[in-house]
PDB file of C-alpha atoms in Angstrom:
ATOM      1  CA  UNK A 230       0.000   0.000   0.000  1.00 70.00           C
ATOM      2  CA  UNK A 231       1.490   3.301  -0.791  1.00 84.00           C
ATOM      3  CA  UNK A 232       1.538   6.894   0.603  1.00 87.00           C
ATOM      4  CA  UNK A 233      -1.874   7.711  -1.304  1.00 83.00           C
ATOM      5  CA  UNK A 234      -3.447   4.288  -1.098  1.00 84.00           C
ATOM      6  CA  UNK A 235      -3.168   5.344   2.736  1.00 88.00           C
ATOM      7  CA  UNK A 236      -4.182   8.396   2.898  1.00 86.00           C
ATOM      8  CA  UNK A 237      -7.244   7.588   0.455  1.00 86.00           C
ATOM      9  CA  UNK A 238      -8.130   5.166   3.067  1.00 87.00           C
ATOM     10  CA  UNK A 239      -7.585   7.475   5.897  1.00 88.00           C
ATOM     11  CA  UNK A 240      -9.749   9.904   4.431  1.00 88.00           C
ATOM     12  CA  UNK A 241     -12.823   7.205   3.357  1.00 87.00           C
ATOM     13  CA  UNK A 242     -12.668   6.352   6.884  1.00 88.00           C
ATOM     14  CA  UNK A 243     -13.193  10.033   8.049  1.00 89.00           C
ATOM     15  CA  UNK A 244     -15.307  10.600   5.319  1.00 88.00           C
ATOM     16  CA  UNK A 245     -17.913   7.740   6.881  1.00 87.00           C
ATOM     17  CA  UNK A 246     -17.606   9.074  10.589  1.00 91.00           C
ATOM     18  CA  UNK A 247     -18.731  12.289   9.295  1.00 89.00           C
ATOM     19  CA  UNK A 248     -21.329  11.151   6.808  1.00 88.00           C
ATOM     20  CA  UNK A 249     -23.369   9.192   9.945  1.00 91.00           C
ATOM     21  CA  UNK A 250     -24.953  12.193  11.423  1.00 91.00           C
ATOM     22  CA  UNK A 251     -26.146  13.910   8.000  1.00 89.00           C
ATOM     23  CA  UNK A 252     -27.888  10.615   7.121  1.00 85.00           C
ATOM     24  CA  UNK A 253     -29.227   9.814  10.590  1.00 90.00           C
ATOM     25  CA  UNK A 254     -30.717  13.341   9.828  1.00 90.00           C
ATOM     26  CA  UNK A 255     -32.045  12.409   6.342  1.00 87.00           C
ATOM     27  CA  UNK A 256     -33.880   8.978   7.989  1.00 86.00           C
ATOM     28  CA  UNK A 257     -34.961   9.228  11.094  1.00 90.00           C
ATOM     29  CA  UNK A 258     -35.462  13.406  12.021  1.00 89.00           C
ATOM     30  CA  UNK A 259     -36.280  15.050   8.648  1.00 87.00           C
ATOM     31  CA  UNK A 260     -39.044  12.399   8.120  1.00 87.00           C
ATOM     32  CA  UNK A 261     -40.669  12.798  11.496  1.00 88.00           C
ATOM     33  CA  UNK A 262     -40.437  17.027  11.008  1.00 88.00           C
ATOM     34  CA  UNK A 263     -41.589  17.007   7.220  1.00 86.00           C
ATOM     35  CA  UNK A 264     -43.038  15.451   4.559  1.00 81.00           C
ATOM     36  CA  UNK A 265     -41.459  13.839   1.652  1.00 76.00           C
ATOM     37  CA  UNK A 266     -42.451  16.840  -0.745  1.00 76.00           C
ATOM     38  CA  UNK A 267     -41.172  18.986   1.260  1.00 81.00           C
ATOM     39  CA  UNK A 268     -38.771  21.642  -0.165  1.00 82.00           C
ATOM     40  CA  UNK A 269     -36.046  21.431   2.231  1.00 85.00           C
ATOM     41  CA  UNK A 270     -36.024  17.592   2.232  1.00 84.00           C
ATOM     42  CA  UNK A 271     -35.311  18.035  -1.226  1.00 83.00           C
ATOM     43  CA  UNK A 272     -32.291  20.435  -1.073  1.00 86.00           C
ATOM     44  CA  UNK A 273     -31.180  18.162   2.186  1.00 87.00           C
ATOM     45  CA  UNK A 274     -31.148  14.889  -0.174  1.00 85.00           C
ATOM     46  CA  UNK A 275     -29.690  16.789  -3.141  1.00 87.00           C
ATOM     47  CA  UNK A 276     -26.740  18.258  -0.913  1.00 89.00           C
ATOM     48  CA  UNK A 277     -26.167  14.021   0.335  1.00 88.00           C
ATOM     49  CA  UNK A 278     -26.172  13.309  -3.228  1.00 86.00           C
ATOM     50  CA  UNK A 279     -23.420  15.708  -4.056  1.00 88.00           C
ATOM     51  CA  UNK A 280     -21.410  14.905  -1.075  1.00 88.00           C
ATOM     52  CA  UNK A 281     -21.704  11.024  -1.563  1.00 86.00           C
ATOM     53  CA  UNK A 282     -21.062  11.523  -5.605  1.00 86.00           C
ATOM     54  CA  UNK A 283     -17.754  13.316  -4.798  1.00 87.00           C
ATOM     55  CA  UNK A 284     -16.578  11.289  -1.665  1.00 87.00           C
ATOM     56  CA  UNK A 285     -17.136   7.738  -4.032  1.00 86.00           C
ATOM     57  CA  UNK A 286     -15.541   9.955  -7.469  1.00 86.00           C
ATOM     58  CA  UNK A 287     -12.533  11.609  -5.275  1.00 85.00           C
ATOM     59  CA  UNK A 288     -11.693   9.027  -3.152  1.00 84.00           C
ATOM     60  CA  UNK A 289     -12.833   5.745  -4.734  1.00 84.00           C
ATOM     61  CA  UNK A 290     -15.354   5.087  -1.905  1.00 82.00           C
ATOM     62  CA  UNK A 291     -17.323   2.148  -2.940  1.00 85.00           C
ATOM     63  CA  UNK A 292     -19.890   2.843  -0.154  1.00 84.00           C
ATOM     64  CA  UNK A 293     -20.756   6.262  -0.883  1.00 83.00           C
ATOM     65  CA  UNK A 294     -21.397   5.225  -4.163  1.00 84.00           C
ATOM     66  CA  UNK A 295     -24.040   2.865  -3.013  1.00 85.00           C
ATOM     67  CA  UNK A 296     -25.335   6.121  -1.362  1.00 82.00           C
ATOM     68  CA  UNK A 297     -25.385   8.178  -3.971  1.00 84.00           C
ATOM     69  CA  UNK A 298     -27.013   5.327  -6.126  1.00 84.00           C
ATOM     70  CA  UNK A 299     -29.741   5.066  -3.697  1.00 83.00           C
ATOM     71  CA  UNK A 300     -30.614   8.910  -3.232  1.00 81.00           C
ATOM     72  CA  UNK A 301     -30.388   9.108  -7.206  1.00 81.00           C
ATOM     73  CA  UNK A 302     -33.015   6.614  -7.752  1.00 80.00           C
ATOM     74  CA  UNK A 303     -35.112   7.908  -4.721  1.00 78.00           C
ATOM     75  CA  UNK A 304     -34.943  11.622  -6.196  1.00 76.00           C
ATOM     76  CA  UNK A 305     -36.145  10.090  -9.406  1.00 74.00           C
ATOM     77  CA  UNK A 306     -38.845   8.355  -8.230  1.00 70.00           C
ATOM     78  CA  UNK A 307     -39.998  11.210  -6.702  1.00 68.00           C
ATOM     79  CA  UNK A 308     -40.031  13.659  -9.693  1.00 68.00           C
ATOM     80  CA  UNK A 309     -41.534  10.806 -11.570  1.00 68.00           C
ATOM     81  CA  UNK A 310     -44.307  10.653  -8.845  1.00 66.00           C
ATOM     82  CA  UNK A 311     -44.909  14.438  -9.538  1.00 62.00           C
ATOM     83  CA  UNK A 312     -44.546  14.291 -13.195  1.00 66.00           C
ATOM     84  CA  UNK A 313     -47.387  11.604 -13.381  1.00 69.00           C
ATOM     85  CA  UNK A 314     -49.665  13.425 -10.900  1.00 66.00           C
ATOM     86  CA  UNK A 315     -50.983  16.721 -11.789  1.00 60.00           C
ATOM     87  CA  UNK A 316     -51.061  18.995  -8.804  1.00 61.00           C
ATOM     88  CA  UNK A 317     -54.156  19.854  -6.651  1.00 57.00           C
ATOM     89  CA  UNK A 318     -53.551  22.965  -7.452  1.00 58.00           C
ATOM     90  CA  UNK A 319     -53.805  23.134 -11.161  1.00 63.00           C
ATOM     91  CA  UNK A 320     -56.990  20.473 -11.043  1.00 68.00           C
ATOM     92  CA  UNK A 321     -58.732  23.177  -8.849  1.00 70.00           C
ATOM     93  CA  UNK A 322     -57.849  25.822 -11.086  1.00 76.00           C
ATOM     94  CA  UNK A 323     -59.157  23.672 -14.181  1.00 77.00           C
ATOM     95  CA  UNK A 324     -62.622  22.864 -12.207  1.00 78.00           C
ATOM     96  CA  UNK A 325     -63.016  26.789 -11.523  1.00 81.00           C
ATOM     97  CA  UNK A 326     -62.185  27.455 -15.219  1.00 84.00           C
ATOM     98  CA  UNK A 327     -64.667  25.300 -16.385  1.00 85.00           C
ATOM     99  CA  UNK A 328     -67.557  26.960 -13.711  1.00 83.00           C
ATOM    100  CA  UNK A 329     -66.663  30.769 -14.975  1.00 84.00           C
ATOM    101  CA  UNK A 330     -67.105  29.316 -18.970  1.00 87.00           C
ATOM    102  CA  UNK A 331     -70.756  27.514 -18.081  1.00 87.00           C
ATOM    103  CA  UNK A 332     -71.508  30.351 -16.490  1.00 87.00           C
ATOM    104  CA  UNK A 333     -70.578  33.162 -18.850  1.00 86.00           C
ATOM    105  CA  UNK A 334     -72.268  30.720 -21.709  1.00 84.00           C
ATOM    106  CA  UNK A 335     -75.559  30.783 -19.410  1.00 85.00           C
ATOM    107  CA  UNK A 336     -75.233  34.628 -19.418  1.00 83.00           C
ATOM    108  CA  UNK A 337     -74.857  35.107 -22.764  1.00 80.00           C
ATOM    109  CA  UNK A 338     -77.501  32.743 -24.555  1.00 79.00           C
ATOM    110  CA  UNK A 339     -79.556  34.544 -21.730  1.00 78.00           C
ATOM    111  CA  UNK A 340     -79.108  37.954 -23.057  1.00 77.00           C
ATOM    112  CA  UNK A 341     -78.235  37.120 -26.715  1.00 70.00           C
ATOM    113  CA  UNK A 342     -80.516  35.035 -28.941  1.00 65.00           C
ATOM    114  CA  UNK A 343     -78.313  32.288 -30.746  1.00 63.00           C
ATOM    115  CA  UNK A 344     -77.391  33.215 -34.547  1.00 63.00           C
ATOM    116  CA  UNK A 345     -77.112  36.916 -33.661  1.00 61.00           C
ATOM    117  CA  UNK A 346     -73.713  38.349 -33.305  1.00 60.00           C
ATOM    118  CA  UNK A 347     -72.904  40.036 -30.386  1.00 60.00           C
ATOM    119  CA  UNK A 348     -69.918  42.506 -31.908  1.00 61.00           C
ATOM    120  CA  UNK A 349     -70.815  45.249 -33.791  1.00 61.00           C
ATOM    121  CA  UNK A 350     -70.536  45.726 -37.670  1.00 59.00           C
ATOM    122  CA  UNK A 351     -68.012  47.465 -39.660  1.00 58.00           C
ATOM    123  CA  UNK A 352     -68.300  51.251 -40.392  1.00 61.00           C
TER     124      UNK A 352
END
C-alpha cells in the first residue's frame, strides 16, 4: 500500500464518521419534522447526493457510491411521482375554469338570442 493508497483510506474512513450524522438526519429526524415533498427535504437529499457523488468519485469510496445510487433513484422516483400526478392545485384551477365558462355561456344565450352576433358591424 502506498503513501496515497493510505491516505485515500484514511480519508474514506473520516469521510464515513462524518457522513453518519447527515444521514441519521435524512432517515430518522427530517421524516418525522416534514413530509417527503417537502422543499427542504429536497435540497437536504440533493446536498447528500453531491457529497456522496464526490466522496465515491474523489476518493474511490465504494460505499458512498451505493449512497449516492440510492438517493439518485429515490430523487427520481420522486419527480416521476410528480410528473405523473398533476397537482391539486392546477386540477382546482381547471374545475373553476370550467364553472366561470358555463356560467358566462348561461349569461350570454340569456341575453343574446343564438345566430345573432354580439360585436358590432363594420363602419
Amino acid at each position: 500500500m502506498g503513501l496515497g493508497a493510505a491516505a485515500r483510506a484514511l480519508m474514506r474512513a473520516a469521510y464515513r464518521l462524518v457522513r453518519f450524522p447527515f444521514h441519521l438526519v435524512d432517515d430518522v429526524v427530517l421524516p418525522v419534522v416534514f413530509d417527503e415533498q417537502a422543499p427542504v427535504r429536497r435540497a437536504y437529499g440533493k446536498f447528500l447526493l453531491g457529497c456522496d457523488g464526490a466522496a465515491a468519485y474523489l476518493l474511490a469510496d465504494d460505499t458512498a457510491a451505493v449512497h449516492a445510487a440510492f438517493l439518485r433513484g429515490r430523487s427520481a422516483a420522486f419527480h416521476d411521482a410528480i410528473t405523473r400526478h398533476p397537482s391539486s392545485i392546477h386540477t382546482e384551477s381547471d374545475v373553476v375554469m370550467m364553472h366561470h365558462r358555463a356560467r358566462f355561456r348561461e349569461r350570454r344565450s340569456a341575453t343574446c338570442p343564438p345566430g345573432h352576433s354580439t360585436t358590432r358591424p363594420p363602419r
